[in-house]
PDB file of C-alpha atoms in Angstrom:
ATOM      1  CA  MET A   1      14.672  15.209  -2.138  1.00  0.00           C
ATOM      2  CA  ARG A   2      11.400  13.759  -3.503  1.00  0.00           C
ATOM      3  CA  SER A   3      11.564  10.848  -1.552  1.00  0.00           C
ATOM      4  CA  ILE A   4      12.574  12.529   1.843  1.00  0.00           C
ATOM      5  CA  ILE A   5       9.425  14.667   1.259  1.00  0.00           C
ATOM      6  CA  LYS A   6       7.349  11.620   0.848  1.00  0.00           C
ATOM      7  CA  PHE A   7       8.751   9.731   3.989  1.00  0.00           C
ATOM      8  CA  LEU A   8       7.872  13.058   5.856  1.00  0.00           C
ATOM      9  CA  ILE A   9       4.544  13.228   4.844  1.00  0.00           C
ATOM     10  CA  PHE A  10       3.670   9.556   5.376  1.00  0.00           C
ATOM     11  CA  ALA A  11       5.430  10.033   9.140  1.00  0.00           C
ATOM     12  CA  ILE A  12       3.436  12.999   9.769  1.00  0.00           C
ATOM     13  CA  ILE A  13       0.114  11.233   8.743  1.00  0.00           C
ATOM     14  CA  ILE A  14       0.688   8.050  10.271  1.00  0.00           C
ATOM     15  CA  ILE A  15       1.546   9.643  13.546  1.00  0.00           C
ATOM     16  CA  LEU A  16      -0.840  12.493  13.375  1.00  0.00           C
ATOM     17  CA  LEU A  17      -4.014  10.991  12.402  1.00  0.00           C
ATOM     18  CA  PRO A  18      -4.180   8.413  15.698  1.00  0.00           C
ATOM     19  CA  SER A  19      -2.822  10.811  17.809  1.00  0.00           C
ATOM     20  CA  PHE A  20      -5.613  13.360  17.300  1.00  0.00           C
ATOM     21  CA  VAL A  21      -8.098  10.348  17.230  1.00  0.00           C
ATOM     22  CA  MET A  22      -7.008   9.362  20.936  1.00  0.00           C
ATOM     23  CA  LEU A  23      -6.796  13.283  21.878  1.00  0.00           C
ATOM     24  CA  PHE A  24     -10.179  13.546  21.256  1.00  0.00           C
ATOM     25  CA  ILE A  25     -11.314  10.688  23.376  1.00  0.00           C
ATOM     26  CA  THR A  26      -9.048  12.066  26.097  1.00  0.00           C
ATOM     27  CA  ASN A  27     -10.442  15.300  26.035  1.00  0.00           C
ATOM     28  CA  LEU A  28     -14.039  13.862  26.512  1.00  0.00           C
ATOM     29  CA  ASN A  29     -12.774  13.383  29.996  1.00  0.00           C
ATOM     30  CA  THR A  30     -14.237   9.501  30.133  1.00  0.00           C
ATOM     31  CA  ASN A  31     -13.079   6.684  31.537  1.00  0.00           C
ATOM     32  CA  ASN A  32     -15.390   4.397  29.531  1.00  0.00           C
ATOM     33  CA  PHE A  33     -13.389   1.342  28.642  1.00  0.00           C
ATOM     34  CA  ILE A  34     -15.963   0.911  25.906  1.00  0.00           C
ATOM     35  CA  LEU A  35     -15.060   4.635  24.292  1.00  0.00           C
ATOM     36  CA  VAL A  36     -11.295   3.883  24.896  1.00  0.00           C
ATOM     37  CA  PHE A  37     -11.316   0.603  23.526  1.00  0.00           C
ATOM     38  CA  ALA A  38     -13.622   1.782  20.419  1.00  0.00           C
ATOM     39  CA  GLY A  39     -11.256   4.538  19.916  1.00  0.00           C
ATOM     40  CA  GLN A  40      -8.168   2.354  19.729  1.00  0.00           C
ATOM     41  CA  ILE A  41     -10.060   0.129  16.970  1.00  0.00           C
ATOM     42  CA  LEU A  42     -10.701   3.099  15.096  1.00  0.00           C
ATOM     43  CA  VAL A  43      -7.109   4.137  15.197  1.00  0.00           C
ATOM     44  CA  PHE A  44      -6.040   0.618  13.688  1.00  0.00           C
ATOM     45  CA  LEU A  45      -8.775   0.855  11.187  1.00  0.00           C
ATOM     46  CA  ILE A  46      -7.140   4.422  10.175  1.00  0.00           C
ATOM     47  CA  LEU A  47      -3.771   2.941   9.621  1.00  0.00           C
ATOM     48  CA  LEU A  48      -4.588  -0.090   8.226  1.00  0.00           C
ATOM     49  CA  GLY A  49      -7.316   1.768   5.567  1.00  0.00           C
ATOM     50  CA  PHE A  50      -3.786   4.407   5.341  1.00  0.00           C
ATOM     51  CA  TYR A  51      -1.490   1.028   4.120  1.00  0.00           C
ATOM     52  CA  PHE A  52      -4.024  -0.211   2.011  1.00  0.00           C
ATOM     53  CA  ILE A  53      -4.675   3.359   0.162  1.00  0.00           C
ATOM     54  CA  ILE A  54      -0.719   4.170  -0.139  1.00  0.00           C
ATOM     55  CA  ARG A  55      -0.545   0.318  -1.585  1.00  0.00           C
ATOM     56  CA  LYS A  56      -3.096   0.693  -4.055  1.00  0.00           C
ATOM     57  CA  LYS A  57      -1.788   3.868  -4.979  1.00  0.00           C
ATOM     58  CA  ILE A  58       1.751   2.478  -5.399  1.00  0.00           C
ATOM     59  CA  ILE A  59       0.762  -0.681  -7.401  1.00  0.00           C
ATOM     60  CA  LYS A  60      -1.333   1.976  -9.423  1.00  0.00           C
ATOM     61  CA  TYR A  61       2.032   4.059  -9.945  1.00  0.00           C
ATOM     62  CA  GLU A  62       4.400   1.410 -11.290  1.00  0.00           C
ATOM     63  CA  ASP A  63       1.464  -0.119 -13.259  1.00  0.00           C
ATOM     64  CA  GLU A  64       1.535   3.286 -14.997  1.00  0.00           C
ATOM     65  CA  THR A  65       5.370   2.884 -15.816  1.00  0.00           C
ATOM     66  CA  LEU A  66       5.079  -0.078 -17.332  1.00  0.00           C
ATOM     67  CA  ALA A  67       2.220   0.746 -19.696  1.00  0.00           C
ATOM     68  CA  LYS A  68       4.132   4.383 -20.541  1.00  0.00           C
ATOM     69  CA  ILE A  69       7.021   2.165 -21.643  1.00  0.00           C
ATOM     70  CA  LYS A  70       5.353  -1.065 -23.245  1.00  0.00           C
ATOM     71  CA  ASN A  71       5.669  -0.025 -26.657  1.00  0.00           C
ATOM     72  CA  GLU A  72       8.415   2.573 -26.147  1.00  0.00           C
ATOM     73  CA  LYS A  73      11.413   2.127 -28.736  1.00  0.00           C
ATOM     74  CA  SER A  74      12.960   5.529 -28.336  1.00  0.00           C
ATOM     75  CA  ILE A  75      16.039   5.292 -25.887  1.00  0.00           C
ATOM     76  CA  GLU A  76      15.926   9.256 -25.441  1.00  0.00           C
ATOM     77  CA  LYS A  77      12.311   9.095 -24.760  1.00  0.00           C
ATOM     78  CA  LEU A  78      12.779   6.070 -22.014  1.00  0.00           C
ATOM     79  CA  LYS A  79      15.823   8.246 -20.619  1.00  0.00           C
ATOM     80  CA  LYS A  80      13.318  11.328 -20.055  1.00  0.00           C
ATOM     81  CA  ILE A  81      10.442   9.384 -18.869  1.00  0.00           C
ATOM     82  CA  ARG A  82      12.838   7.567 -16.363  1.00  0.00           C
ATOM     83  CA  GLU A  83      13.745  11.287 -15.034  1.00  0.00           C
ATOM     84  CA  GLU A  84      10.285  11.948 -14.449  1.00  0.00           C
ATOM     85  CA  ARG A  85       9.535   8.863 -12.523  1.00  0.00           C
ATOM     86  CA  ILE A  86      10.088   9.051  -8.631  1.00  0.00           C
ATOM     87  CA  SER A  87      10.023   5.730  -7.635  1.00  0.00           C
ATOM     88  CA  TYR A  88      13.217   3.834  -7.717  1.00  0.00           C
ATOM     89  CA  LYS A  89      11.276   0.634  -8.856  1.00  0.00           C
ATOM     90  CA  SER A  90       9.672   2.398 -11.808  1.00  0.00           C
ATOM     91  CA  LYS A  91      13.375   3.483 -12.837  1.00  0.00           C
ATOM     92  CA  ALA A  92      15.000   0.181 -12.549  1.00  0.00           C
ATOM     93  CA  ASN A  93      11.797  -0.871 -14.984  1.00  0.00           C
ATOM     94  CA  ILE A  94      12.591   1.469 -17.323  1.00  0.00           C
ATOM     95  CA  THR A  95      16.604   1.061 -17.122  1.00  0.00           C
ATOM     96  CA  LYS A  96      15.695  -2.803 -18.186  1.00  0.00           C
ATOM     97  CA  LYS A  97      14.030  -1.981 -21.029  1.00  0.00           C
ATOM     98  CA  ILE A  98      16.903   0.357 -22.429  1.00  0.00           C
ATOM     99  CA  ILE A  99      19.241  -2.371 -21.618  1.00  0.00           C
ATOM    100  CA  ASP A 100      16.911  -4.562 -23.541  1.00  0.00           C
ATOM    101  CA  LEU A 101      16.888  -2.390 -26.632  1.00  0.00           C
ATOM    102  CA  ASP A 102      20.430  -0.851 -26.491  1.00  0.00           C
ATOM    103  CA  TYR A 103      22.628  -2.456 -23.973  1.00  0.00           C
ATOM    104  CA  SER A 104      25.530  -0.346 -22.599  1.00  0.00           C
ATOM    105  CA  LYS A 105      27.607  -1.306 -19.640  1.00  0.00           C
ATOM    106  CA  GLU A 106      26.814   2.658 -18.365  1.00  0.00           C
ATOM    107  CA  GLU A 107      22.868   1.399 -18.253  1.00  0.00           C
ATOM    108  CA  CYS A 108      23.775  -1.543 -16.175  1.00  0.00           C
ATOM    109  CA  MET A 109      25.606   1.074 -13.622  1.00  0.00           C
ATOM    110  CA  ASN A 110      22.256   2.843 -13.773  1.00  0.00           C
ATOM    111  CA  LEU A 111      20.108  -0.381 -13.344  1.00  0.00           C
ATOM    112  CA  ARG A 112      22.314  -1.407  -9.934  1.00  0.00           C
ATOM    113  CA  LYS A 113      22.215   2.233  -8.499  1.00  0.00           C
ATOM    114  CA  TYR A 114      17.948   2.087  -8.919  1.00  0.00           C
ATOM    115  CA  SER A 115      17.781  -1.657  -8.071  1.00  0.00           C
ATOM    116  CA  SER A 116      16.181  -2.493  -5.051  1.00  0.00           C
ATOM    117  CA  THR A 117      15.067  -6.061  -5.060  1.00  0.00           C
ATOM    118  CA  TYR A 118      16.905  -9.199  -5.835  1.00  0.00           C
ATOM    119  CA  ASP A 119      14.972  -9.623  -9.680  1.00  0.00           C
ATOM    120  CA  ASP A 120      16.810  -6.358 -10.558  1.00  0.00           C
ATOM    121  CA  MET A 121      20.171  -7.616  -9.987  1.00  0.00           C
ATOM    122  CA  ILE A 122      19.763 -10.939 -11.386  1.00  0.00           C
ATOM    123  CA  PHE A 123      19.093  -8.855 -14.533  1.00  0.00           C
ATOM    124  CA  TYR A 124      21.803  -6.633 -13.965  1.00  0.00           C
ATOM    125  CA  TYR A 125      24.476  -9.886 -13.909  1.00  0.00           C
ATOM    126  CA  ALA A 126      22.691 -11.746 -16.920  1.00  0.00           C
ATOM    127  CA  ALA A 127      22.861  -8.707 -19.043  1.00  0.00           C
ATOM    128  CA  LEU A 128      26.680  -8.004 -18.007  1.00  0.00           C
ATOM    129  CA  ILE A 129      27.664 -11.955 -18.804  1.00  0.00           C
ATOM    130  CA  LYS A 130      26.154 -11.475 -21.912  1.00  0.00           C
ATOM    131  CA  ASN A 131      27.530  -8.607 -23.356  1.00  0.00           C
ATOM    132  CA  GLU A 132      31.039  -8.344 -21.253  1.00  0.00           C
ATOM    133  CA  ARG A 133      32.786 -11.249 -22.893  1.00  0.00           C
ATOM    134  CA  GLU A 134      36.068 -10.221 -21.556  1.00  0.00           C
ATOM    135  CA  ASP A 135      34.889 -10.002 -17.789  1.00  0.00           C
ATOM    136  CA  ARG A 136      32.283 -13.089 -18.269  1.00  0.00           C
ATOM    137  CA  GLU A 137      34.060 -15.068 -16.119  1.00  0.00           C
ATOM    138  CA  ILE A 138      34.025 -12.374 -13.209  1.00  0.00           C
ATOM    139  CA  TYR A 139      30.259 -11.408 -13.452  1.00  0.00           C
ATOM    140  CA  LYS A 140      29.533 -15.091 -13.254  1.00  0.00           C
ATOM    141  CA  ASN A 141      31.847 -15.542 -10.052  1.00  0.00           C
ATOM    142  CA  LYS A 142      29.782 -12.333  -8.722  1.00  0.00           C
ATOM    143  CA  ARG A 143      26.601 -13.732  -9.638  1.00  0.00           C
ATOM    144  CA  ASP A 144      26.949 -16.745  -8.150  1.00  0.00           C
ATOM    145  CA  ASN A 145      28.115 -15.258  -4.829  1.00  0.00           C
ATOM    146  CA  PHE A 146      24.943 -12.672  -5.046  1.00  0.00           C
ATOM    147  CA  ILE A 147      23.033 -15.442  -5.234  1.00  0.00           C
ATOM    148  CA  LYS A 148      24.456 -17.597  -2.283  1.00  0.00           C
ATOM    149  CA  ARG A 149      23.888 -14.168  -0.119  1.00  0.00           C
ATOM    150  CA  TYR A 150      20.858 -12.731  -1.005  1.00  0.00           C
ATOM    151  CA  LYS A 151      18.640 -15.642  -2.663  1.00  0.00           C
ATOM    152  CA  ASN A 152      15.975 -15.848   0.116  1.00  0.00           C
ATOM    153  CA  ARG A 153      15.826 -11.899   0.160  1.00  0.00           C
ATOM    154  CA  HIS A 154      13.413  -9.603  -2.179  1.00  0.00           C
ATOM    155  CA  PHE A 155      14.548  -6.489  -1.414  1.00  0.00           C
ATOM    156  CA  VAL A 156      18.514  -5.872  -1.766  1.00  0.00           C
ATOM    157  CA  PHE A 157      20.405  -2.454  -2.045  1.00  0.00           C
ATOM    158  CA  LEU A 158      24.032  -2.939  -2.904  1.00  0.00           C
ATOM    159  CA  ASP A 159      25.356   0.301  -4.436  1.00  0.00           C
ATOM    160  CA  TYR A 160      27.690   1.449  -1.917  1.00  0.00           C
ATOM    161  CA  LYS A 161      27.892   5.181  -3.186  1.00  0.00           C
ATOM    162  CA  GLU A 162      24.168   5.325  -3.591  1.00  0.00           C
ATOM    163  CA  ASN A 163      23.213   3.906  -0.177  1.00  0.00           C
ATOM    164  CA  VAL A 164      26.075   6.101   1.416  1.00  0.00           C
ATOM    165  CA  ARG A 165      24.547   9.488  -0.307  1.00  0.00           C
ATOM    166  CA  THR A 166      20.985   8.448   0.825  1.00  0.00           C
ATOM    167  CA  ALA A 167      22.299   7.556   4.418  1.00  0.00           C
ATOM    168  CA  ILE A 168      23.909  10.860   4.825  1.00  0.00           C
ATOM    169  CA  LYS A 169      20.670  12.644   3.390  1.00  0.00           C
ATOM    170  CA  TRP A 170      19.002  11.220   6.184  1.00  0.00           C
ATOM    171  CA  MET A 171      21.459  12.114   9.011  1.00  0.00           C
ATOM    172  CA  GLY A 172      21.138  15.565   7.412  1.00  0.00           C
ATOM    173  CA  VAL A 173      17.270  15.387   7.787  1.00  0.00           C
ATOM    174  CA  PHE A 174      17.692  13.851  11.763  1.00  0.00           C
ATOM    175  CA  LEU A 175      20.314  16.440  12.730  1.00  0.00           C
ATOM    176  CA  ILE A 176      17.679  19.049  11.211  1.00  0.00           C
ATOM    177  CA  PHE A 177      14.764  17.811  13.364  1.00  0.00           C
ATOM    178  CA  ALA A 178      16.791  17.388  16.287  1.00  0.00           C
ATOM    179  CA  LEU A 179      18.072  20.831  16.187  1.00  0.00           C
ATOM    180  CA  ILE A 180      14.550  21.794  15.772  1.00  0.00           C
ATOM    181  CA  SER A 181      13.454  20.068  18.847  1.00  0.00           C
ATOM    182  CA  PHE A 182      16.627  21.341  20.965  1.00  0.00           C
ATOM    183  CA  LEU A 183      15.365  24.608  20.440  1.00  0.00           C
ATOM    184  CA  ASN A 184      11.414  23.305  21.577  1.00  0.00           C
ATOM    185  CA  PRO A 185       9.165  25.368  19.467  1.00  0.00           C
ATOM    186  CA  PHE A 186       6.451  24.168  21.657  1.00  0.00           C
ATOM    187  CA  LYS A 187       7.626  26.366  24.763  1.00  0.00           C
ATOM    188  CA  PHE A 188       5.268  28.640  24.276  1.00  0.00           C
ATOM    189  CA  ILE A 189       2.424  26.522  24.963  1.00  0.00           C
ATOM    190  CA  LYS A 190       0.640  27.360  28.080  1.00  0.00           C
ATOM    191  CA  ASN A 191      -1.640  24.217  28.002  1.00  0.00           C
ATOM    192  CA  GLU A 192       0.274  21.405  29.512  1.00  0.00           C
ATOM    193  CA  GLY A 193      -1.779  18.371  28.547  1.00  0.00           C
ATOM    194  CA  ILE A 194      -1.646  19.754  25.015  1.00  0.00           C
ATOM    195  CA  TYR A 195       2.447  20.722  25.607  1.00  0.00           C
ATOM    196  CA  LYS A 196       3.222  17.081  26.506  1.00  0.00           C
ATOM    197  CA  ILE A 197       1.206  15.552  23.600  1.00  0.00           C
ATOM    198  CA  LEU A 198       3.331  17.783  21.494  1.00  0.00           C
ATOM    199  CA  LEU A 199       6.376  16.653  23.045  1.00  0.00           C
ATOM    200  CA  LEU A 200       5.132  13.169  22.547  1.00  0.00           C
ATOM    201  CA  LEU A 201       4.366  13.296  19.010  1.00  0.00           C
ATOM    202  CA  ASN A 202       7.713  15.201  18.137  1.00  0.00           C
ATOM    203  CA  PHE A 203       9.794  12.325  19.875  1.00  0.00           C
ATOM    204  CA  THR A 204       7.983   9.916  17.778  1.00  0.00           C
ATOM    205  CA  PHE A 205       8.388  11.457  14.732  1.00  0.00           C
ATOM    206  CA  ASN A 206      12.268  12.183  15.691  1.00  0.00           C
ATOM    207  CA  LEU A 207      12.379   7.973  16.832  1.00  0.00           C
ATOM    208  CA  SER A 208      11.084   7.055  12.975  1.00  0.00           C
ATOM    209  CA  LEU A 209      13.788   9.643  11.440  1.00  0.00           C
ATOM    210  CA  VAL A 210      16.099   7.808  13.483  1.00  0.00           C
ATOM    211  CA  VAL A 211      15.414   4.401  12.879  1.00  0.00           C
ATOM    212  CA  ASN A 212      15.041   5.070   9.164  1.00  0.00           C
ATOM    213  CA  THR A 213      18.657   6.622   9.328  1.00  0.00           C
ATOM    214  CA  ILE A 214      19.972   3.419  11.204  1.00  0.00           C
ATOM    215  CA  ILE A 215      18.295   1.264   8.349  1.00  0.00           C
ATOM    216  CA  TRP A 216      20.405   3.483   5.771  1.00  0.00           C
ATOM    217  CA  ILE A 217      23.627   3.215   7.880  1.00  0.00           C
ATOM    218  CA  LEU A 218      23.273  -0.798   8.013  1.00  0.00           C
ATOM    219  CA  ARG A 219      22.546  -0.788   4.277  1.00  0.00           C
ATOM    220  CA  SER A 220      25.608   1.084   3.435  1.00  0.00           C
ATOM    221  CA  LEU A 221      27.752  -0.895   5.579  1.00  0.00           C
ATOM    222  CA  LYS A 222      26.375  -3.848   4.373  1.00  0.00           C
ATOM    223  CA  SER A 223      26.794  -2.810   0.605  1.00  0.00           C
ATOM    224  CA  HIS A 224      30.383  -1.787   1.443  1.00  0.00           C
ATOM    225  CA  TRP A 225      31.231  -5.569   3.059  1.00  0.00           C
ATOM    226  CA  ALA A 226      29.780  -7.096  -0.414  1.00  0.00           C
ATOM    227  CA  LYS A 227      30.712  -4.508  -2.889  1.00  0.00           C
ATOM    228  CA  ASP A 228      34.158  -6.434  -3.724  1.00  0.00           C
ATOM    229  CA  LEU A 229      32.076  -9.901  -3.841  1.00  0.00           C
ATOM    230  CA  VAL A 230      29.196  -9.263  -5.756  1.00  0.00           C
TER     231      VAL A 230
END
């Protein structure tokens, strides 16, 4: 749920800020090319600035996670920190720390669930190969298949059940906003110009939800096709 809220906030900001800038310029009732061009440059700078601010905050957040767990030896405290952190990258890094301190297959399955990168999955296979002696050859074969398929990728989402759950959540969110759009909450607005702009913004927002939902459906399908191999 927190990831959905975070996405919705980002999508609203990314769509609304540039739109209000261009709406302001449009309402000036001017055909001045320089002014319109300046508005487009301002929109670009807003989006670029927003990207770097968010990227900086994400890096800071992940660094804070690493600092929290650097000298932590208590498994229970690490699990509590993992529960409190939001990003899957943080959860994966904490899970790797737990596995290093006290290996369990259950935690390896947690790592697979939280993993979103190639390096996380390499760590996952290394832990299984090192500790699951009876099934070592099986995991070596799965690791080799994984490397052949994903060696040139950075982001990898292999946990089929987790991908399906996420895809279902996003389908639910899309259906809710699609229903809201169908009911047309803007129909009471009398100003035709504002009404059209709100409809366009609503369409853009729903389009972002569609794209994100499709991405997770495709990830679910890919992880299903690969689940017996890797």
